[in-house]
Coordinates of N, CA and C in Angstrom, one line a residue:
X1285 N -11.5 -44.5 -44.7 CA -12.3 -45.1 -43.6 C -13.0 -43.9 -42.8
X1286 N -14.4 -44.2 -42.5 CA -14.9 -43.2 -41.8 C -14.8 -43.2 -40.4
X1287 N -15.1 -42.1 -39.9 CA -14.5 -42.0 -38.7 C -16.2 -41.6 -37.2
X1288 N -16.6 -42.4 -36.5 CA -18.3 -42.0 -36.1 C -17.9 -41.4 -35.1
X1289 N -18.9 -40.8 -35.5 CA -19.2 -39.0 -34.4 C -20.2 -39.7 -33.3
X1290 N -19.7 -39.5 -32.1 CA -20.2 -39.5 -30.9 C -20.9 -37.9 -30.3
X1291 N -22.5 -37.9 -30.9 CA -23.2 -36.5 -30.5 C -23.0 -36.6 -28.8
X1292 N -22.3 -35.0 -28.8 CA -22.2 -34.6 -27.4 C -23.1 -33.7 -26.7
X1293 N -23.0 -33.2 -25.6 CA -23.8 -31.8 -25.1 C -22.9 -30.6 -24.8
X1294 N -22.7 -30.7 -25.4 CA -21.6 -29.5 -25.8 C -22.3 -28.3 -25.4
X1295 N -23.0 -28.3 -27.0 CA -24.0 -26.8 -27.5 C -24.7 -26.6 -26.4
X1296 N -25.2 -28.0 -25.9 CA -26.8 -27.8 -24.8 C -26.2 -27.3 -23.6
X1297 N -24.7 -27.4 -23.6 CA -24.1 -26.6 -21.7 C -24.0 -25.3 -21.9
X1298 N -23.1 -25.1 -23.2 CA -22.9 -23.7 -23.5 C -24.5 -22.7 -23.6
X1299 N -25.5 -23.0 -24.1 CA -26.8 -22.6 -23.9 C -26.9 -22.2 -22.5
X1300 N -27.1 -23.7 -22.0 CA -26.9 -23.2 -20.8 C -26.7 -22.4 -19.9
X1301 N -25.4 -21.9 -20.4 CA -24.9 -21.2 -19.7 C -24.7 -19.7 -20.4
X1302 N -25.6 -19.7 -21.0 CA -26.4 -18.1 -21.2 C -27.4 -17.8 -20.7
X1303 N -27.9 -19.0 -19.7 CA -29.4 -18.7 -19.0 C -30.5 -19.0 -19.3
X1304 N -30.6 -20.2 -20.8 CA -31.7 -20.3 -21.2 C -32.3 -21.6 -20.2
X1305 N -33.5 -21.5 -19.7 CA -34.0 -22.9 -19.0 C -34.4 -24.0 -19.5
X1306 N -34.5 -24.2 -21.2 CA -35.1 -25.2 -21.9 C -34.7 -24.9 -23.3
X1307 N -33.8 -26.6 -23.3 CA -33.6 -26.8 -24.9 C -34.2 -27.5 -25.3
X1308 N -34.4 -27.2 -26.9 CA -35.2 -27.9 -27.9 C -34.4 -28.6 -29.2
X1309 N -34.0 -29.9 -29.2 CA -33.3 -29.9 -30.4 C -34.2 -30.8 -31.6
X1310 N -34.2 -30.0 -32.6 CA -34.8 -30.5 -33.7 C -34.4 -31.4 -34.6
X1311 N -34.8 -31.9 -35.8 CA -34.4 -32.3 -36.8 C -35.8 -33.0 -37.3
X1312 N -35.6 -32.8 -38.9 CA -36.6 -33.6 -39.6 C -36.1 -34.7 -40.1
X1313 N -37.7 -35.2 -41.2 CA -37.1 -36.6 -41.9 C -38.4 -36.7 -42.8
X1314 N -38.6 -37.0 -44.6 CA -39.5 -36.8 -44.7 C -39.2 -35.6 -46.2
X1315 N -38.3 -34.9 -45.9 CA -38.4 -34.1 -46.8 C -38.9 -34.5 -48.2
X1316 N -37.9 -35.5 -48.7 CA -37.4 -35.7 -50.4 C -38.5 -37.0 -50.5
X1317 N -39.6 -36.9 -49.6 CA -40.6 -38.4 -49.9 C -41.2 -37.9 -51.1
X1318 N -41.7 -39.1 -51.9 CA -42.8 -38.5 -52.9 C -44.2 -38.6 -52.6
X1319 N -44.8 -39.3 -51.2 CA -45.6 -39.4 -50.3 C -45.6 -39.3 -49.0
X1320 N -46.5 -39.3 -48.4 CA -46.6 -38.9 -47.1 C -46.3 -38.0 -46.2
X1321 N -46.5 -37.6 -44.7 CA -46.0 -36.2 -44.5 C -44.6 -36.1 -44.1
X1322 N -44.4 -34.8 -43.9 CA -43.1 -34.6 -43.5 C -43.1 -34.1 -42.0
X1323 N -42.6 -34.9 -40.6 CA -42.2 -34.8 -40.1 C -41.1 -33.6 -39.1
X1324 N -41.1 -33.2 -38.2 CA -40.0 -32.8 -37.5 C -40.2 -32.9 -36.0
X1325 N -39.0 -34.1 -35.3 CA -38.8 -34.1 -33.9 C -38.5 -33.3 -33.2
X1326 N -38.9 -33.6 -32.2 CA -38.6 -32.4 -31.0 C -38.3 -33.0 -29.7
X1327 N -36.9 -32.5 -28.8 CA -36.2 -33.3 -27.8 C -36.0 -31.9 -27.0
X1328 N -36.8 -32.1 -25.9 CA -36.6 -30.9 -24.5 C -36.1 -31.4 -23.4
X1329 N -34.9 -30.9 -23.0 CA -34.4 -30.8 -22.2 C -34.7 -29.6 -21.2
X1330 N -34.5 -29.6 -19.8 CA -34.4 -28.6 -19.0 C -33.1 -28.4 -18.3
X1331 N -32.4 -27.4 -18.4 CA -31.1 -27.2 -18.7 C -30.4 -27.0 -17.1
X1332 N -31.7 -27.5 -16.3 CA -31.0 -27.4 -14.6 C -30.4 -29.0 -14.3
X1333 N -31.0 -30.2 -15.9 CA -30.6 -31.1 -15.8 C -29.1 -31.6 -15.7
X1334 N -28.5 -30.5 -16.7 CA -27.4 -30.7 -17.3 C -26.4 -30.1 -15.7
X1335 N -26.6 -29.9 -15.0 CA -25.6 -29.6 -13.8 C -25.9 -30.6 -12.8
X1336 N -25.5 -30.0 -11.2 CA -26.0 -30.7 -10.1 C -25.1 -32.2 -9.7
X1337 N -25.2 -33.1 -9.0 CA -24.6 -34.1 -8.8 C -24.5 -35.4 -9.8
X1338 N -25.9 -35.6 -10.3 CA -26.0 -36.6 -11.4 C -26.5 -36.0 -12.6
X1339 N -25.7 -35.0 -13.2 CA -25.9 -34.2 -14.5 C -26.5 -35.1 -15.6
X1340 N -27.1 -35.1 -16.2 CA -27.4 -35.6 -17.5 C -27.0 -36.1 -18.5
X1341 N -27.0 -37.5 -19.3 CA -25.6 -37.7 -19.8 C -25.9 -38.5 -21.5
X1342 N -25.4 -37.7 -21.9 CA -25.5 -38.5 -23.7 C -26.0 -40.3 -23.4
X1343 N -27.0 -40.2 -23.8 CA -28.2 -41.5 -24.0 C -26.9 -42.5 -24.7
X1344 N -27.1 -43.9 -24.0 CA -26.1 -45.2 -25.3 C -26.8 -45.0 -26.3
X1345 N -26.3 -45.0 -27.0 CA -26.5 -45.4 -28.8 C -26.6 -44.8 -29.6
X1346 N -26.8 -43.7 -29.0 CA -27.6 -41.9 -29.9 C -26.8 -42.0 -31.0
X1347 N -26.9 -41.2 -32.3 CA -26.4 -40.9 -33.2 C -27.2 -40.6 -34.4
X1348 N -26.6 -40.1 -35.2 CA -27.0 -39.6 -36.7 C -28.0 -40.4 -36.9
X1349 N -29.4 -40.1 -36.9 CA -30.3 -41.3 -37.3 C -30.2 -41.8 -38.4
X1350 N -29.4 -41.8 -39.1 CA -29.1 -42.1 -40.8 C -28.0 -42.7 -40.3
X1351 N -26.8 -43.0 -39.8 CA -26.1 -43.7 -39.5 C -26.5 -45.2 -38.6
X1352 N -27.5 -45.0 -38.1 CA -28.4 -46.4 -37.6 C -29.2 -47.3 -38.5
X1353 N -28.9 -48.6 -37.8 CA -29.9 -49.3 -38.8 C -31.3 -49.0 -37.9
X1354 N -32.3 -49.6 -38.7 CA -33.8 -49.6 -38.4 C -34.0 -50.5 -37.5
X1355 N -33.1 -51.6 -37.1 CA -33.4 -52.2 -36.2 C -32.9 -51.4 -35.1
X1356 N -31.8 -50.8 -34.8 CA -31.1 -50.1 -34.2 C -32.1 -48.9 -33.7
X1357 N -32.5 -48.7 -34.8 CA -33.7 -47.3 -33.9 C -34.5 -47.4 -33.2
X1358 N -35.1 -48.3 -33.7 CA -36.2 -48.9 -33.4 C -35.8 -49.6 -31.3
X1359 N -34.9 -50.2 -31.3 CA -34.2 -50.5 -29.8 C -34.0 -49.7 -29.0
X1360 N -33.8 -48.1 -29.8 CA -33.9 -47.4 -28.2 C -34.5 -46.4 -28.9
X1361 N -35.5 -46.5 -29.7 CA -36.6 -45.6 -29.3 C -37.4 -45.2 -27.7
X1362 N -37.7 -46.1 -27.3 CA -38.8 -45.8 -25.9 C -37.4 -45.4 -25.0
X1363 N -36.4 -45.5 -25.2 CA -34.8 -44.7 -24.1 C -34.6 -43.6 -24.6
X1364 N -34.7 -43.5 -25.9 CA -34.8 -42.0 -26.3 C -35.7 -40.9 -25.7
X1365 N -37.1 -41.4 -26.0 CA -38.2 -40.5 -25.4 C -38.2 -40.4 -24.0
X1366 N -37.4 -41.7 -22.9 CA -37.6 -41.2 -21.5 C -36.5 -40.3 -21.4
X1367 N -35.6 -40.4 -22.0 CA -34.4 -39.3 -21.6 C -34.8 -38.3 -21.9
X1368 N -35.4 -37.7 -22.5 CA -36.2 -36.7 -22.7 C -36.9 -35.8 -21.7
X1369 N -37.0 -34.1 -21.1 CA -37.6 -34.2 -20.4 C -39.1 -34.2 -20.9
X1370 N -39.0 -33.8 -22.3 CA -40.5 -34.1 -22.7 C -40.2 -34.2 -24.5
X1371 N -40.8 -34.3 -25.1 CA -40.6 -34.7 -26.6 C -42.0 -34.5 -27.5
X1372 N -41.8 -34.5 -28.6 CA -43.0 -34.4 -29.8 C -42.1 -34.5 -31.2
X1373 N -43.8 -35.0 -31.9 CA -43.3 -35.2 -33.4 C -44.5 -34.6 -34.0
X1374 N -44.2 -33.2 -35.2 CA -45.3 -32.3 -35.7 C -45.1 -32.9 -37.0
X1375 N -45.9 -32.8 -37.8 CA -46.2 -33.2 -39.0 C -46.9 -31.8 -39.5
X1376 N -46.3 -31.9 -41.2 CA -47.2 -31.4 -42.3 C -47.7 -32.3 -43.2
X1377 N -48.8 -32.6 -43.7 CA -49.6 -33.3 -44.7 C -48.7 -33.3 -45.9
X1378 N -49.1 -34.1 -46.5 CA -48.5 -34.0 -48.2 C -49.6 -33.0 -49.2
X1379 N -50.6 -32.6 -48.8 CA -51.5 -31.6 -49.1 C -50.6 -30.3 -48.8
X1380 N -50.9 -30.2 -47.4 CA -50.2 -28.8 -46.8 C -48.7 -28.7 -48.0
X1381 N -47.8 -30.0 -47.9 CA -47.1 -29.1 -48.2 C -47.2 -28.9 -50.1
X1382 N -47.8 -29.3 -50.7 CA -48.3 -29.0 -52.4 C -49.3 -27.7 -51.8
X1383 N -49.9 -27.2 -50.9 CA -50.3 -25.8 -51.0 C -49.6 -24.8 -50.6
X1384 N -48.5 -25.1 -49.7 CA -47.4 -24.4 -49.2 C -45.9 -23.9 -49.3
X1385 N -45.6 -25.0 -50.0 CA -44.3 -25.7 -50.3 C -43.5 -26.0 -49.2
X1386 N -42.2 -26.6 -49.2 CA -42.1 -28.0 -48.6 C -41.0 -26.9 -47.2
X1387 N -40.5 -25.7 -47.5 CA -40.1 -24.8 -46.2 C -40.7 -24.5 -45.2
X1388 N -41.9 -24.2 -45.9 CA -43.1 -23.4 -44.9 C -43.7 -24.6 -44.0
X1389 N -44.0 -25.8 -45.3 CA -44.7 -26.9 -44.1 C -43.4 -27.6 -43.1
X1390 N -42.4 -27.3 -43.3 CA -41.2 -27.3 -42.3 C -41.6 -27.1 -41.1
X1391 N -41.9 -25.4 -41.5 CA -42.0 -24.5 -40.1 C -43.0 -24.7 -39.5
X1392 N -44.3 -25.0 -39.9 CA -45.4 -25.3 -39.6 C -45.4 -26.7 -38.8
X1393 N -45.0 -27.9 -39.2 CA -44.4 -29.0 -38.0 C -43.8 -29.3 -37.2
X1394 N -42.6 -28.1 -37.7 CA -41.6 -27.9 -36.1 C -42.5 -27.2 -35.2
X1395 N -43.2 -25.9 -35.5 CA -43.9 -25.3 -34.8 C -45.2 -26.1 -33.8
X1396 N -45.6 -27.3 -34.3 CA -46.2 -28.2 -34.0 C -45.7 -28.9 -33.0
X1397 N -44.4 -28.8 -33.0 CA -43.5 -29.9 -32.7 C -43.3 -29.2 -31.6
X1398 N -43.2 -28.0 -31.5 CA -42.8 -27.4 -30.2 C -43.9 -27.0 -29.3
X1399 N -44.8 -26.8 -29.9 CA -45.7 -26.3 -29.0 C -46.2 -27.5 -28.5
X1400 N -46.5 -28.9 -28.5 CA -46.8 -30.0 -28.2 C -45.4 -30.4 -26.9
X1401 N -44.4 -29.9 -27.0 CA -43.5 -30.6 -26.5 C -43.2 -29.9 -25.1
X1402 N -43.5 -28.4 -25.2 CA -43.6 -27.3 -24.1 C -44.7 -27.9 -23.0
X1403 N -45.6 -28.3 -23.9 CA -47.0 -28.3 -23.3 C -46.8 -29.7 -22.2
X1404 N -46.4 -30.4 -22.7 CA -45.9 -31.7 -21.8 C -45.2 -31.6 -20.7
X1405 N -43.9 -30.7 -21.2 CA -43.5 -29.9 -20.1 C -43.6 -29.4 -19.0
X1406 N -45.1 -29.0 -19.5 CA -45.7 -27.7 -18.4 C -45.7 -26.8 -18.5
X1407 N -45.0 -26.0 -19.5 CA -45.4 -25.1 -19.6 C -46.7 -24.6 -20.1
X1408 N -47.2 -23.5 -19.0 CA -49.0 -23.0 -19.4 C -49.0 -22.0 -20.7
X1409 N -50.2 -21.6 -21.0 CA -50.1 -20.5 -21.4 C -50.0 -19.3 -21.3
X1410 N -49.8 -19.1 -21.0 CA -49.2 -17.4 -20.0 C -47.2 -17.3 -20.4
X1411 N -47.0 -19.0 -20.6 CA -45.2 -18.9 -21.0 C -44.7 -19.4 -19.4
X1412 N -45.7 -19.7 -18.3 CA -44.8 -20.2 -17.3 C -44.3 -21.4 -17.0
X1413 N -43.5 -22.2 -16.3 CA -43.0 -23.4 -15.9 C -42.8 -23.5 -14.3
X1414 N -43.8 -24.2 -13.7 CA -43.6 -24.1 -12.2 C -43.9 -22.4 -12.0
X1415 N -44.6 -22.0 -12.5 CA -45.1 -20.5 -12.3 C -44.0 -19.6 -12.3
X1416 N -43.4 -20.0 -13.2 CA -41.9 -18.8 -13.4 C -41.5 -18.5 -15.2
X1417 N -41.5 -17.5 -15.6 CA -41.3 -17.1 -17.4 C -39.8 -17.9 -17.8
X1418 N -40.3 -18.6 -18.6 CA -38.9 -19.1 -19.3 C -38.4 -18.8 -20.1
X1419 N -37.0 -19.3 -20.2 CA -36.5 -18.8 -21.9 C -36.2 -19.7 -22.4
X1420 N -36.4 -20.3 -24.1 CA -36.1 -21.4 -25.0 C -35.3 -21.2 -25.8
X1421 N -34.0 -22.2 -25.9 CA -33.7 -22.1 -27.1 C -34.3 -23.2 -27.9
X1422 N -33.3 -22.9 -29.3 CA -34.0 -24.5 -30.3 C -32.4 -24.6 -31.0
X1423 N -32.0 -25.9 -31.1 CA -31.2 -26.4 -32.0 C -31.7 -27.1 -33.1
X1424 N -31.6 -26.1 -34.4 CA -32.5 -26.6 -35.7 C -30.8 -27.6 -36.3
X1425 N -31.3 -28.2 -36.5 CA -30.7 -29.0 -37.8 C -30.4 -28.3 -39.1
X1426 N -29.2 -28.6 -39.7 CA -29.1 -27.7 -41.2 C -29.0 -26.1 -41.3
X1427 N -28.8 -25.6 -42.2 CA -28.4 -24.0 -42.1 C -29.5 -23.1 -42.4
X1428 N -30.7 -23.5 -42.7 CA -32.0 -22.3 -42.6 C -32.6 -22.6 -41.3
X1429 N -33.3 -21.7 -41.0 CA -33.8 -21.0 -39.5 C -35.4 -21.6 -40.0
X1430 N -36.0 -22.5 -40.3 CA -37.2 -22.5 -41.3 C -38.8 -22.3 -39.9
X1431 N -37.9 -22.1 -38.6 CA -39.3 -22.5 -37.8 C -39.1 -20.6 -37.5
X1432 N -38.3 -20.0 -37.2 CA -38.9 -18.5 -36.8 C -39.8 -17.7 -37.9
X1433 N -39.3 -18.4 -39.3 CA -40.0 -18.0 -40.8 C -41.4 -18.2 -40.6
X1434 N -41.7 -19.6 -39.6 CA -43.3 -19.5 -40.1 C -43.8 -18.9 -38.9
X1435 N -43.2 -18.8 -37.8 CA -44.0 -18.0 -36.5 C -44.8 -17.1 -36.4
X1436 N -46.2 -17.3 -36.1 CA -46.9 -15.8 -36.2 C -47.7 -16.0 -37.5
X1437 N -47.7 -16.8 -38.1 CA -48.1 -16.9 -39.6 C -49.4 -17.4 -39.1
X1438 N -50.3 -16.9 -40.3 CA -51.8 -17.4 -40.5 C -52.2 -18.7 -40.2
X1439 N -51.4 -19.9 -40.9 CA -52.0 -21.6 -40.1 C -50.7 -22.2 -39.3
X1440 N -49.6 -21.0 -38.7 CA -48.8 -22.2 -37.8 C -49.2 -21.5 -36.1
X1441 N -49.5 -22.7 -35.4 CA -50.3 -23.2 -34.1 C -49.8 -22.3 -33.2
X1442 N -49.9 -21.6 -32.6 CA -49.5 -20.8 -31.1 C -48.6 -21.7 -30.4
X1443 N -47.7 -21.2 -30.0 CA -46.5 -21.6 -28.9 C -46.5 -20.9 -27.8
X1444 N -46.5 -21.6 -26.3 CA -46.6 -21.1 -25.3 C -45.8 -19.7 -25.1
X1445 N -44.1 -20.4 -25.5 CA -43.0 -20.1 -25.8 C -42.5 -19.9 -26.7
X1446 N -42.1 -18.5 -28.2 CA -41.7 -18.9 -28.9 C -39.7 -19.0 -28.4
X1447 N -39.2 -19.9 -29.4 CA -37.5 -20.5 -28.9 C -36.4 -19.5 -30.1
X1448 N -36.0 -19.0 -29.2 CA -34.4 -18.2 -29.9 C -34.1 -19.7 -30.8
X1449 N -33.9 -19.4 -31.8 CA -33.4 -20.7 -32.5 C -31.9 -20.4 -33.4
X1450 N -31.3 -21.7 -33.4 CA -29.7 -21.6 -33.4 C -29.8 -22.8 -34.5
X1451 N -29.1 -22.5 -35.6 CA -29.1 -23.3 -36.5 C -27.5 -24.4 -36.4
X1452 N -27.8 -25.6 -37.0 CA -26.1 -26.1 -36.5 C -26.2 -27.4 -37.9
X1453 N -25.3 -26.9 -38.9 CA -25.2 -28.2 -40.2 C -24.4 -29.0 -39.5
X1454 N -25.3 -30.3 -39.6 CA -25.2 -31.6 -39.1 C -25.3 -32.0 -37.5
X1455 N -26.2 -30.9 -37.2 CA -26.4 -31.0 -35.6 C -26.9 -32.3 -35.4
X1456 N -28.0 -33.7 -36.1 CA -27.5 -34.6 -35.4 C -26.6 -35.1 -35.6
X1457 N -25.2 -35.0 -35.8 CA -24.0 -35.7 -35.8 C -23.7 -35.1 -34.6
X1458 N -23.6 -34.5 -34.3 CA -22.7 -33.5 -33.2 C -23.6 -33.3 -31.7
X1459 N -24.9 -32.9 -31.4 CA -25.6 -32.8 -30.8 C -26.7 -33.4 -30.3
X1460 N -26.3 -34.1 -29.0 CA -27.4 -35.4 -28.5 C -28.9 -35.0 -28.4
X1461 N -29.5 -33.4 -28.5 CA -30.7 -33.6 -28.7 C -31.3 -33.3 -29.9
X1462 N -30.4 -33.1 -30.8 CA -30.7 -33.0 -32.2 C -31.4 -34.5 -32.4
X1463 N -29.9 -35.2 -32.4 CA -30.2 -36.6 -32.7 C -30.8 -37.4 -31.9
X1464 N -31.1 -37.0 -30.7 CA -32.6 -38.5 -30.0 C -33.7 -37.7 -30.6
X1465 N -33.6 -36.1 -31.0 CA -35.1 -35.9 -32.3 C -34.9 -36.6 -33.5
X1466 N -34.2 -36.5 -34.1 CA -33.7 -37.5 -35.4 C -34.6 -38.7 -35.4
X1467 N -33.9 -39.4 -34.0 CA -34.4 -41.0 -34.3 C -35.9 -40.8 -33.5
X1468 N -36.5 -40.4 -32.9 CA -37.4 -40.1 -32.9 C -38.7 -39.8 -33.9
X1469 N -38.3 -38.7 -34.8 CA -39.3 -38.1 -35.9 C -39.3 -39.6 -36.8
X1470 N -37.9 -39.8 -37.1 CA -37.2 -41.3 -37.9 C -38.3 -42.1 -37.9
X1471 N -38.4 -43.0 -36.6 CA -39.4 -44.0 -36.2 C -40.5 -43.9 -36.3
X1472 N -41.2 -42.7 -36.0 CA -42.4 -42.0 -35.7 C -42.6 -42.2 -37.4
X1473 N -42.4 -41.9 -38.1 CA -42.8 -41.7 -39.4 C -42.6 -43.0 -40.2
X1474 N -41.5 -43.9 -40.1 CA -41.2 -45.1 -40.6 C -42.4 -46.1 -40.5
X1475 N -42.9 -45.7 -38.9 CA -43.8 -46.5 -38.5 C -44.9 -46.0 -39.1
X1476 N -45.4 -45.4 -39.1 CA -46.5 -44.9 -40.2 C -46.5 -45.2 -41.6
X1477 N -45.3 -44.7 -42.1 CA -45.6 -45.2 -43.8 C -46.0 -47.2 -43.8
X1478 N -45.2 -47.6 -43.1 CA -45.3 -49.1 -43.2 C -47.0 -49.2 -42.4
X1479 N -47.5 -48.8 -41.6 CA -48.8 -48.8 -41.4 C -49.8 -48.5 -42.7
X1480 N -49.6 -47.3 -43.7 CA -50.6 -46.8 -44.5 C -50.1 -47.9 -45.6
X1481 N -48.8 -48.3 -45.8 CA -48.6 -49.1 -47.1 C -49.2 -50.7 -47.1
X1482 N -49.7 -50.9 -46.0 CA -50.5 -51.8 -45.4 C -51.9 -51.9 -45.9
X1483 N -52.5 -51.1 -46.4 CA -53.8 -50.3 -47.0 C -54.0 -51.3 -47.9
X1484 N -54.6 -51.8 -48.4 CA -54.7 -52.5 -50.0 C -54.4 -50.9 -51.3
X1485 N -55.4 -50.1 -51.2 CA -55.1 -49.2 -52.0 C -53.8 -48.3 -52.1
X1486 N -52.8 -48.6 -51.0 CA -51.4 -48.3 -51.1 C -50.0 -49.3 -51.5
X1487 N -51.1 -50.8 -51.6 CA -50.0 -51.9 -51.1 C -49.1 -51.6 -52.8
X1488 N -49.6 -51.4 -53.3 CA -48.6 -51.4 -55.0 C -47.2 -50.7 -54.7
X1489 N -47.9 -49.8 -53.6 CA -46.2 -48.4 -54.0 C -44.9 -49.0 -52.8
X1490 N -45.2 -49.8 -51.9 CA -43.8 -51.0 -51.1 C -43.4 -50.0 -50.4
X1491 N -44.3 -48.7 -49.8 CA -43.9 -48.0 -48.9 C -43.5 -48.7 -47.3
X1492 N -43.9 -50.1 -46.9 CA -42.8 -50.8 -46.2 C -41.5 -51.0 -46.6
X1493 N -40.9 -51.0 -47.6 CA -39.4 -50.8 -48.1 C -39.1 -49.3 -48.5
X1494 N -39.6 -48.7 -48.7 CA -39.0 -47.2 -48.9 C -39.6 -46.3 -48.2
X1495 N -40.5 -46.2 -47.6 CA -41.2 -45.2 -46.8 C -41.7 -44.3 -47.4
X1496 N -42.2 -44.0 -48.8 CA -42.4 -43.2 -49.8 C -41.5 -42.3 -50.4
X1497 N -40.1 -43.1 -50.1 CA -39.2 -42.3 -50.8 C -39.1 -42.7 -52.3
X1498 N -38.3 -42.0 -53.4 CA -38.2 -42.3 -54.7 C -37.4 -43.7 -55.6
X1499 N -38.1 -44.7 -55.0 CA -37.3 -45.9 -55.4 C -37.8 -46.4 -56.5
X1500 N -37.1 -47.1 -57.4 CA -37.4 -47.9 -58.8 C -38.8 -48.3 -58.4
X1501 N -39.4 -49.3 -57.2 CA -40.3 -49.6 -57.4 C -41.4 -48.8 -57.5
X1502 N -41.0 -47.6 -55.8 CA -42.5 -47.2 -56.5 C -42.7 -45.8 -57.4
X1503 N -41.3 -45.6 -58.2 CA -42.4 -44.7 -59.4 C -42.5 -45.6 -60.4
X1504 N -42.4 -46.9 -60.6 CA -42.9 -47.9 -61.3 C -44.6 -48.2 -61.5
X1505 N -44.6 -48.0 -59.5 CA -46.0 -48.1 -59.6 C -47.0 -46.6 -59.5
X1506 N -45.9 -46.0 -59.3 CA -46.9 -44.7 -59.7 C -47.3 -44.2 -61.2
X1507 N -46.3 -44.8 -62.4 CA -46.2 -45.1 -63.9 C -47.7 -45.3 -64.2
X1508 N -47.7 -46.9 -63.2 CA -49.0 -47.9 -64.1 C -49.8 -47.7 -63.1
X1509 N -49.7 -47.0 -61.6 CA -51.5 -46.9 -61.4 C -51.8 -45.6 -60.9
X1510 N -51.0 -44.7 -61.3 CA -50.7 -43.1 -60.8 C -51.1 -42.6 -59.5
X1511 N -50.8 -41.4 -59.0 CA -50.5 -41.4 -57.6 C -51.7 -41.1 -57.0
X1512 N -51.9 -41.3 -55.4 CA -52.7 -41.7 -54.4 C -53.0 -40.4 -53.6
X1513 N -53.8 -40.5 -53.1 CA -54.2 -39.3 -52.1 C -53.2 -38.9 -51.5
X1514 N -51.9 -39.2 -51.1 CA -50.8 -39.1 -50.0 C -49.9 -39.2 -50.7
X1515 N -49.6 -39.0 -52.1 CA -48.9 -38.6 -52.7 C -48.6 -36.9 -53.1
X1516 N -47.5 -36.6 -53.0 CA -47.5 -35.2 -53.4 C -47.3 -34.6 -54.9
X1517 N -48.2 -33.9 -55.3 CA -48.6 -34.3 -56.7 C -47.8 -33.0 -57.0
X1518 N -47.1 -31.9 -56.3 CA -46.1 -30.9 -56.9 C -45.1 -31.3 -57.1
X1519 N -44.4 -32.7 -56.4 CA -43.1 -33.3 -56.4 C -43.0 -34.4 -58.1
X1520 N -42.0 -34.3 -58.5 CA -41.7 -35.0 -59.8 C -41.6 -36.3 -59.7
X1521 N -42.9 -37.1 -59.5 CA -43.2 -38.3 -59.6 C -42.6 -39.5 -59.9
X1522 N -42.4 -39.3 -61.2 CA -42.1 -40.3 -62.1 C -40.9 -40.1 -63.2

């Protein structure tokens, strides 16, 4: 019998209390599609939230976005994003990542992901918040560091702030801002594939049932009507 993990803020007090003013917890979704892009959430917190008289408190419902149903995500999506002090969802194309491969366009969406999420924030360009220099961390999901790899690189986006980033396997299990980015990116993308599979020129591949993941149906239909613009033509199809 399994036993469910209630994501805490554990990591995000201990940060804390190294002095950083703003966490960022990540996670993607999207990787192992054989269409569409790949996603990575982003969940900022400001870390003066987590003290004081009404400290900040693990969201109802949060968890492993893979341990939820879709109806389930889908119900506290819009509670996700207000608990949030600000949030984003970056995307890499299914082009980008067949010219890039599927690490780099990682880093390239989270990097997207963060600099969108700072910005909401308030933070300017110059790196300030309320006219004062901050410091960021990031809680990546899984054991590579894939967003400091692309920083500074030729096509990933300027960040106000770049984030000391802390890697953690199975951070959304364990870490409430991992996982309100989880179900976040989750949604954000679910809802899209079921939008484009809507297409007539998409309707064959039942990306409303799989999201362009690898299911009997649709390399069936990638077999008999071969793959689509938003398909990724480096990934093993069929």
């Amino acid at each position: 019998m399994s036993v469910s993990v209630v994501p805490t803020l554990d990591m995000e007090r201990a940060i804390a209390a190294s002095g950083y003013d703003v966490i960022v917890g990540f996670d993607e979704v999207g990787r192992g599609s054989l269409a569409g892009p790949v996603m990575v959430g982003a969940a900022a917190i400001r870390t003066r939230d987590l003290a004081g008289p009404s400290p900040l408190q693990v969201p109802d419902g949060v968890a492993d976005s893979k341990m939820l149903t879709e109806h389930r995500r889908e119900a506290i999506f819009e509670e996700l994003k207000s608990w949030c002090a600000s949030w984003a969802v970056g995307s890499a194309s299914n082009t980008e990542i067949d010219d890039w491969g599927i690490s780099y366009a990682l880093g390239v969406a989270a990097l997207r992901a963060l600099s969108e999420a700072e910005t909401r924030l308030g933070i300017d360009g110059n790196g300030l918040l309320d006219g004062r220099p901050v410091k960021v961390r990031a809680i990546l999901d899984g054991p590579n560091d894939y967003i400091t790899k692309a920083l500074n690189t030729f096509d990933a986006p300027d960040v106000p702030v770049p984030a000391e980033v802390s890697t953690k396997v199975k951070g959304d299990r364990y870490c409430a801002t991992v996982a309100t980015a989880a179900v976040i990116a989750k949604v954000t993308r679910d809802r899209l594939m079921v939008e484009l599979g809507a297409q007539p020129q998409y309707e064959p591949y039942e990306w409303a049932h799989n999201k362009g993941y690898g299911s009997a149906a649709h390399r069936d239909a990638i077999a008999e009507f071969g793959p689509s613009d938003l398909h990724r033509l480096s990934w093993h199809l069929v």
